[in-house]
Coordinates of C-alpha atoms and ligand atoms in Angstrom, one line a residue:
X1 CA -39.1 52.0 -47.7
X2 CA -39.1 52.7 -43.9
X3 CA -42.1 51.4 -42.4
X4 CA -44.6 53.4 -39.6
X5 CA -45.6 52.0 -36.5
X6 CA -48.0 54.1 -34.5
X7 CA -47.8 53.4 -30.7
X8 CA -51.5 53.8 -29.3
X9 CA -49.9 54.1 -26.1
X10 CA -50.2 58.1 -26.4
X11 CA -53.6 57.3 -28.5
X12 CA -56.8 58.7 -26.9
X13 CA -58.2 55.3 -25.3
X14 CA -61.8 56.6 -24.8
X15 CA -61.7 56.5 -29.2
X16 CA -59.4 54.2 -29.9
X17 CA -60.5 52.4 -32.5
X18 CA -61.0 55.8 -34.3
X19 CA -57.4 56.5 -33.8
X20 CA -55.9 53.3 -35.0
X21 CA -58.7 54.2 -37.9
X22 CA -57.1 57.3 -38.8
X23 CA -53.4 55.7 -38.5
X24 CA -54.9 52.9 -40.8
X25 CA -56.2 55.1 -43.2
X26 CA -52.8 57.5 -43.2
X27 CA -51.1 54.5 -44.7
X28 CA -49.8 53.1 -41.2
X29 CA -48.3 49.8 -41.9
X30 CA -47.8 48.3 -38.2
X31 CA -49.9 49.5 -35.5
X32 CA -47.5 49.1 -31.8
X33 CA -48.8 48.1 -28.4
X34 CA -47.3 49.0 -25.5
X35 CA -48.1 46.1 -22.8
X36 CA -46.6 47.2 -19.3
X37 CA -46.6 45.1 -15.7
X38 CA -46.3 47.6 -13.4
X39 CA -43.1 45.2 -12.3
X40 CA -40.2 45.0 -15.3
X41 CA -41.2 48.6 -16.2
X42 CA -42.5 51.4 -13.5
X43 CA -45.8 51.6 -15.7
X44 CA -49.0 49.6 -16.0
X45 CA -51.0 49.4 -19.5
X46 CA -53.1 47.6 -21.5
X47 CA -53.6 43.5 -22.0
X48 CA -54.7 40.7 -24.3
X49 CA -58.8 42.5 -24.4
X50 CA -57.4 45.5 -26.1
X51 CA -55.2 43.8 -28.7
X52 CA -58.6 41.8 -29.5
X53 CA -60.5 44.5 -29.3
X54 CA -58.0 46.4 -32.3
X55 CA -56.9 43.1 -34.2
X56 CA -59.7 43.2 -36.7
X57 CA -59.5 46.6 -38.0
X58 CA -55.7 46.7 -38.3
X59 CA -55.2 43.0 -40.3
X60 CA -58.3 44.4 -42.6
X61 CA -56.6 47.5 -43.7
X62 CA -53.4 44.8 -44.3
X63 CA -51.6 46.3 -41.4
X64 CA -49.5 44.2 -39.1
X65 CA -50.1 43.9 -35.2
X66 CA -47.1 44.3 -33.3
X67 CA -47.1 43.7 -29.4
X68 CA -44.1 44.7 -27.2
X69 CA -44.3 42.9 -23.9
X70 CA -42.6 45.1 -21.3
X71 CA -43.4 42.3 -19.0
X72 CA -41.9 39.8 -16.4
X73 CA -42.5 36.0 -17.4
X74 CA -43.8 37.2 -20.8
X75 CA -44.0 33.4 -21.7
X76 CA -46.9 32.9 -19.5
X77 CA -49.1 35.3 -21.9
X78 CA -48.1 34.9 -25.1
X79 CA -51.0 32.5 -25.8
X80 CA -53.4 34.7 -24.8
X81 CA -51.6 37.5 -27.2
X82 CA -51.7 34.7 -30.0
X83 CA -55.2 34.2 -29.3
X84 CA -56.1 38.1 -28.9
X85 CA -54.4 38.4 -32.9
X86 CA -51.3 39.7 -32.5
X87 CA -48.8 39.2 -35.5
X88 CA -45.7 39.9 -33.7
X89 CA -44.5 39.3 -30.3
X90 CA -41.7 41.0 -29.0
X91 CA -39.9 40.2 -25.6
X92 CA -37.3 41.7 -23.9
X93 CA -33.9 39.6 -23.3
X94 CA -34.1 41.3 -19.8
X95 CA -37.2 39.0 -19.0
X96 CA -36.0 36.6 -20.7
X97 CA -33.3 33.6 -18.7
X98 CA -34.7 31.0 -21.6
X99 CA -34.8 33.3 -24.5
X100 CA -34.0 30.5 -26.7
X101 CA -37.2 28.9 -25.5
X102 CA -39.1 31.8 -25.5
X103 CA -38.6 32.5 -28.9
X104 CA -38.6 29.2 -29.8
X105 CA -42.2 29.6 -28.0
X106 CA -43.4 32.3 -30.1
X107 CA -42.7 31.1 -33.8
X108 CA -44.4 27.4 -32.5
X109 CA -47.8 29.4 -32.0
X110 CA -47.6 30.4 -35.4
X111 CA -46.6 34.4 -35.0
X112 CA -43.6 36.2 -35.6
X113 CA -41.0 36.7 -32.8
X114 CA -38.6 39.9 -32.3
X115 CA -36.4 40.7 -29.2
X116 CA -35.5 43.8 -27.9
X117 CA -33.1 45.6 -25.4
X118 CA -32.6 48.5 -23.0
X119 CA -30.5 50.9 -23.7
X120 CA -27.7 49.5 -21.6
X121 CA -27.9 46.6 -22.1
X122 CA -25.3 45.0 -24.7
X123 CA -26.0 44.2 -28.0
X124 CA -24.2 41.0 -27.5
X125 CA -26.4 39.8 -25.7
X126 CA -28.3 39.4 -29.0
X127 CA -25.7 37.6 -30.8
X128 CA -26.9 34.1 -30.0
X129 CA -30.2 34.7 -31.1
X130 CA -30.0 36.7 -34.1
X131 CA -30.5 34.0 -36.9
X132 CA -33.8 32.8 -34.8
X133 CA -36.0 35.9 -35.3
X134 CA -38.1 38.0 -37.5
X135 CA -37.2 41.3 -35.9
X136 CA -34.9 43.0 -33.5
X137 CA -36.4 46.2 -31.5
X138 CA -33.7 48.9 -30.5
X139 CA -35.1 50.6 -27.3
X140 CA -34.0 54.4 -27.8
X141 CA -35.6 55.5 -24.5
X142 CA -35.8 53.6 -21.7
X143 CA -39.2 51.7 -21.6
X144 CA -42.0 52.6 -19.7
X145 CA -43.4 55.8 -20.6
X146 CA -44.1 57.9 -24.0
X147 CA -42.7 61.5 -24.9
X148 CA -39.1 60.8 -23.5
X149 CA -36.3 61.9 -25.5
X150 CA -34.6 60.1 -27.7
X151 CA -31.0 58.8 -26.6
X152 CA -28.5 60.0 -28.8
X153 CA -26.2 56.9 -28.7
X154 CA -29.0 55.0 -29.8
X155 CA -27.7 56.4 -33.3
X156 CA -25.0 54.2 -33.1
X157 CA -26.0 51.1 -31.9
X158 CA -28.6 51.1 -34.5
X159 CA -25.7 51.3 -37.3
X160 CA -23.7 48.4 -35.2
X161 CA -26.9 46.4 -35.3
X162 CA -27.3 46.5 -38.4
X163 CA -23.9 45.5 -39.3
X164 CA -24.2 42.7 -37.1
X165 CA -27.4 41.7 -39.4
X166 CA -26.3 42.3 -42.6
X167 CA -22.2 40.8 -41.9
X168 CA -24.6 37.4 -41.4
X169 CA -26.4 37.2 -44.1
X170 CA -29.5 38.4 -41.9
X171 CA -30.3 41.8 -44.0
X172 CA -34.1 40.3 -44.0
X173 CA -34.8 40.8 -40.3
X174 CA -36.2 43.9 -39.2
X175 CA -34.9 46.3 -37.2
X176 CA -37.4 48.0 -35.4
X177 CA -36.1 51.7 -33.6
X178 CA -38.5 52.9 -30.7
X179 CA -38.5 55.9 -28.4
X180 CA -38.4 59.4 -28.7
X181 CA -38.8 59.0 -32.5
X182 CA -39.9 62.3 -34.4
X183 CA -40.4 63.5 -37.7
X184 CA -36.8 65.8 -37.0
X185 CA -34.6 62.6 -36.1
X186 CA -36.7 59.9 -38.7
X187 CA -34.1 60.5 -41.5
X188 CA -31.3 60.1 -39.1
X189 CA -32.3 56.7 -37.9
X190 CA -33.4 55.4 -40.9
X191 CA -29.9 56.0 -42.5
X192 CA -28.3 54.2 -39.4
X193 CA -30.2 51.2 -40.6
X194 CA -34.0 51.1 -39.6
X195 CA -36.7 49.2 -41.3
X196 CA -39.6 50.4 -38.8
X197 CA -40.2 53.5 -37.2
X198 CA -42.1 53.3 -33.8
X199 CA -43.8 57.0 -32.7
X200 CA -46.2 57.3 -30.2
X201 CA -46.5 60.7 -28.8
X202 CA -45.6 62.4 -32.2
X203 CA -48.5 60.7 -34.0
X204 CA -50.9 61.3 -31.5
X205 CA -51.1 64.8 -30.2
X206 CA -53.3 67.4 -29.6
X207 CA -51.1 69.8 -32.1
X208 CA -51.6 67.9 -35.4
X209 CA -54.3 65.4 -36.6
X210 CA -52.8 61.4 -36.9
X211 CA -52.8 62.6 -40.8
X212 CA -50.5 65.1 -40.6
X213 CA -48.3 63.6 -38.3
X214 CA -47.7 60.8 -40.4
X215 CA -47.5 62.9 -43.6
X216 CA -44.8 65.1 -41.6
X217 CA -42.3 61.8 -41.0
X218 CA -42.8 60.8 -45.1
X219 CA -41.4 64.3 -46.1
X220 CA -38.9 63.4 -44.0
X221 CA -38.3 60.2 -44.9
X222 CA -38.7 61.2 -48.6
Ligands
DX5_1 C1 -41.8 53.1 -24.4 C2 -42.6 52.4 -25.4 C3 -42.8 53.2 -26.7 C4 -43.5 54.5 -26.6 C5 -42.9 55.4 -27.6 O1 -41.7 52.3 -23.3 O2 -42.1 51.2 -25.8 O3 -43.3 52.4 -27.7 O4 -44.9 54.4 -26.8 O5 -43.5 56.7 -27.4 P1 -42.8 58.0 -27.9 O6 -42.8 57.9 -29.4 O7 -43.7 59.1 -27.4 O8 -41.4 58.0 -27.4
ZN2 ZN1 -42.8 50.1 -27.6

């Protein structure tokens, strides 16, 4: 079954532990943060405090913590992610000249490592490193902001991605799809070859409650 990952990026932050309740509650099995720097994306966001400050509630309902570093020099905080109670880390190969290190990094503080790309950026470049982590993130916008719309070649990189993954033997890792994901283009994605569903701006809204939302991508995800 295709897995939901909530980005609290389009959350209301003044309530936010409210809205990662009501995610939670919907059946949400990851909860995503969005950390910008203001440098490798035009966007600034949210730090280790917020993922502490959210880490409880989410492991007690079972639910998994995943942080997506849309930062420069990402090694230099993943200890303070670690520490902060994040599950998953996931860099970008962009920041990354050592991902091998980086990586390496990650899984030695005892959490699980994923890597991610731009949308032009080759999925080659992942080849190296495939067999090293938990998860691979496709960016289907490119990162920075929520509510953009989904690029339609993402569709296939997803499909060659997951080729690449299941031709070696790496059917286990999880491919992560994020951007522009809505209830309308779920199914889609999905049958390309996603394990987890990232949707910010459709889960939280001012048109539906988080409960509907989420109910709205299982219909279509049957
Ligand atoms: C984009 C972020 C996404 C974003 C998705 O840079 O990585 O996780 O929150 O938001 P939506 O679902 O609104 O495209
Ligand atoms: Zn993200």
């Amino acid at each position: 079954m295709v897995k939901l990952a909530p980005s609290i990026l389009s959350a209301d932050f003044s309530r936010l532990g409210e809205q990662v309740q009501q995610a939670l509650d919907a059946g949400a099995e990851y909860i995503h943060v969005d950390v910008m720097d203001g440098h490798f994306v035009p966007n600034l966001t949210i730090g280790p405090p917020v993922v502490a400050a959210i880490a409880p509630q989410v492991r007690a309902a079972g639910a998994v913590v995943d942080v997506h570093l849309m930062i420069e020099k990402p090694e230099r905080l993943i200890p303070a992610f670690v520490e902060a109670g994040a599950d998953i880390l996931t860099v970008h190969v962009e920041t990354c000249p050592h991902l091998h290190r980086t990586i390496q990094q990650i899984k030695e503080s005892g959490v699980r490592a994923g890597v991610t790309l731009n949308p032009a950026t080759p999925l080659v470049s992942l080849e190296e490193i495939l067999s090293e982590v938990d998860l691979v993130l496709v960016m289907s916008v490119n990162p920075g902001f929520g509510g953009q719309s989904y690029i339609s070649a993402s569709t296939a990189r997803i499909a060659r991605l997951r080729a690449m993954l299941d031709g070696r033997g790496l059917g286990h890792v999880e491919l992560e799809v994020d951007g522009g994901i809505k209830p309308n283009n779920a199914a889609l994605v999905a049958k390309a070859g996603a394990t987890i569903l990232v949707a910010g701006s459709a889960i939280f809204n001012r048109q539906k409650s988080v409960a509907e939302a989420i109910a709205a991508f299982r219909r279509e995800l049957g």
